[in-house]
Amino acid sequence: MDYGLSDEQLALQETARRFAESEIAPVAAKYDESGEFPRDIIKKAYELGLTPTVIPEEYGGVDLSILDSCLIVEELAWGCAGMATSIMANDLGLMPILVAGTHDQKKEWLGLVAGDFKLVCFCLSEPNAGSDVAGMQLLAEKDGDDYVLNGTKCWITNGGEADVFTVFATLDRSSRHKGVCAFVLHKDMPGLAPGKKEDKMGQRASDTRVIHFDNVRVPVSQRLGAEGEGFKIAMQTLDRTRPPIGALATGIARRALHESTAYAKERKAFGFPIGGFQAVQFLLADMAKDIEAGRLLTHKSAWMVDNGLRASKSSSIAKCFATDAAMRITTDAVQIFGGNGYTKEYPVEKLMRDAKLMQIYEGTNQIQRLVIARELLKE
Ligand code: CAA
């Protein structure tokens, strides 16, 4: 077992770290306040080769592994979780094309995204089908050589900014998962319209939208995989993208520990720095051990994906553990800061708000536990 990173991985991590420190962290509070989308910053991440990470070299991409993308996203999330989410959503949106696209589809769509700065989104959730993917209502009706899509998706990261949309729709609402198809769409297709931007509690720099589909005509050539394979394509996508979500949460948690240790050395109570008290030391120690454990689980699940192993259980364990840990750690960071931590003068309340979303998106942590339990019972 080798816990070391290669020279290339260390260099990549350093690039992402410097970018987070110099370009992201200084403006994170500003974007959190305004809720604007930091397109220029995300474009710089693209120019540095930090997004998208998953496009193979033969289609013009940087061809990084899932472990590499975990290294990048942990650093970016240290700077701002909302920006890290906007960046990671690119890989999430591209993954169904990698999982199920033909060579020609990959050439066209991955080539389009690799060739110039473009954003991508993954349209799976619906107003009445978040955890229950098979209950989706977005209808795809066959009409000659096209499918006609009607319905609504929601909670779509990058929804108002993306050029390319991967979309899941059903041919027949009564056949549940067996009726689901995956498609790839361009933002300019008539009838596709991003709707209301959500006014979120945290991760406010990310753009989260409803997307409306009103008679959107999609040629058969834009269907990914066979009819009825869409559900499995979505699940295989999430198996691959949940490790980076664990890494994103680890980045938020690491920032909370960083801020907390600095504050514990400086803030005095009863005449001493509060870091001298065991009550605070134990909180810091628990933060450090959970960050370490979350990172190891995340890297292990990424390694499994990179080595072609089925990683459903491992990815769900990593996502669930690291995101629950981030919630505990950021809450404890606010506790260490006391009243100051509850104000916007200090950075930890943002971390706590940002961490909450990690337990909800890419499958709630209740769904992760369900996936873990089902896999255990299958074994
Ligand atoms: N890989 C391959 N096949 C899989 C699979 C996987 N990981 N998981 C399930 N399948 C297969 C099953 O074997 C079964 O196949 P057969 O029909 O051949 O038997 C089929 O798919 C149906 O599986 P289930 O019976 O397990 O399906 P279910 O309806 O009970 O649902 C679920 C399973 C795990 C609850 C699923 O609906 C799920 O993952 N829900 C959560 C959705 C989610 O994570 N959404 C996140 C949206 S993206 C987002 O949030 C990102 C963002 O904006 C940043």
Coordinates of C-alpha atoms and ligand atoms in Angstrom, one line a residue, residues 85 89 92 122 124-125 130-134 155-157 176-178 231-232 235-236 238-239 242 245 310 312 360-364 367-368 370-371 374-375 378, ligand 1:
T85 CA -19.4 22.9 -6.6
A89 CA -20.6 20.0 -11.6
L92 CA -20.7 15.4 -13.1
F122 CA -26.5 17.2 -14.9
L124 CA -31.6 14.3 -12.9
S125 CA -33.7 15.6 -9.9
G130 CA -35.2 13.8 -5.9
S131 CA -34.2 10.6 -3.9
D132 CA -36.6 8.5 -6.0
V133 CA -34.9 8.8 -9.4
A134 CA -37.1 6.0 -10.9
W155 CA -31.9 21.7 -8.2
I156 CA -29.7 21.8 -11.3
T157 CA -26.2 23.1 -10.5
R176 CA -40.1 3.3 -13.3
H177 CA -36.4 2.7 -13.8
K178 CA -36.8 0.5 -16.9
F231 CA -31.3 4.8 -14.8
K232 CA -28.2 2.6 -14.7
M235 CA -26.3 5.3 -11.0
Q236 CA -22.9 4.5 -12.6
L238 CA -23.0 8.8 -9.2
D239 CA -20.7 5.9 -8.2
R242 CA -19.5 10.8 -5.1
I245 CA -18.1 15.2 -3.2
R310 CA -17.5 -1.5 -8.6
S312 CA -21.1 1.9 -5.1
I360 CA -28.2 16.8 0.8
Y361 CA -26.9 16.9 -2.8
E362 CA -25.5 14.0 -4.9
G363 CA -27.9 11.8 -2.9
T364 CA -28.9 12.6 0.6
I367 CA -29.9 7.5 0.5
Q368 CA -26.1 6.8 0.9
L370 CA -29.6 2.9 1.9
V371 CA -27.1 2.1 -0.8
R374 CA -28.3 -2.8 0.2
E375 CA -24.8 -3.6 -0.9
K378 CA -26.3 -8.4 -1.3
Ligands
CAA1 N1 -24.7 0.7 -10.9 C1 -25.3 -0.1 -11.9 N2 -26.6 -0.5 -11.8 C2 -27.3 -0.1 -10.6 C3 -26.7 0.7 -9.6 C4 -25.3 1.1 -9.8 N3 -24.7 1.8 -8.9 N4 -27.6 0.9 -8.7 C5 -28.7 0.3 -9.0 N5 -28.6 -0.3 -10.2 C6 -29.5 -1.1 -11.0 C7 -30.1 -2.3 -10.1 O1 -29.2 -3.4 -10.1 C8 -31.4 -2.5 -10.8 O2 -31.2 -3.3 -11.9 P1 -32.2 -4.4 -12.5 O3 -33.4 -3.7 -13.0 O4 -31.4 -5.0 -13.6 O5 -32.5 -5.3 -11.4 C9 -31.9 -1.1 -11.2 O6 -30.7 -0.4 -11.3 C10 -32.8 -0.5 -10.2 O7 -32.1 -0.4 -9.0 P2 -32.9 -0.2 -7.6 O8 -34.0 -1.2 -7.5 O9 -31.8 -0.2 -6.5 O10 -33.6 1.2 -7.7 P3 -34.4 2.1 -6.7 O11 -35.5 2.7 -7.4 O12 -34.7 1.3 -5.5 O13 -33.4 3.4 -6.4 C11 -31.7 4.6 -5.3 C12 -32.2 3.3 -5.9 C13 -30.3 4.3 -4.8 C14 -32.6 5.1 -4.2 C15 -31.6 5.7 -6.4 O14 -32.8 6.2 -6.8 C16 -30.7 6.9 -6.0 O15 -29.5 6.9 -6.0 N6 -31.3 8.0 -5.5 C17 -30.5 9.2 -5.2 C18 -30.4 10.2 -6.4 C19 -29.3 11.1 -6.3 O16 -28.2 10.8 -5.8 N7 -29.5 12.3 -6.8 C20 -28.5 13.3 -6.9 C21 -28.7 14.2 -8.0 S1 -27.3 15.0 -8.6 C22 -26.9 16.3 -7.6 O17 -27.5 16.4 -6.6 C23 -25.7 17.0 -8.0 C24 -25.6 18.4 -7.8 O18 -26.5 19.2 -8.2 C25 -24.3 19.0 -7.4

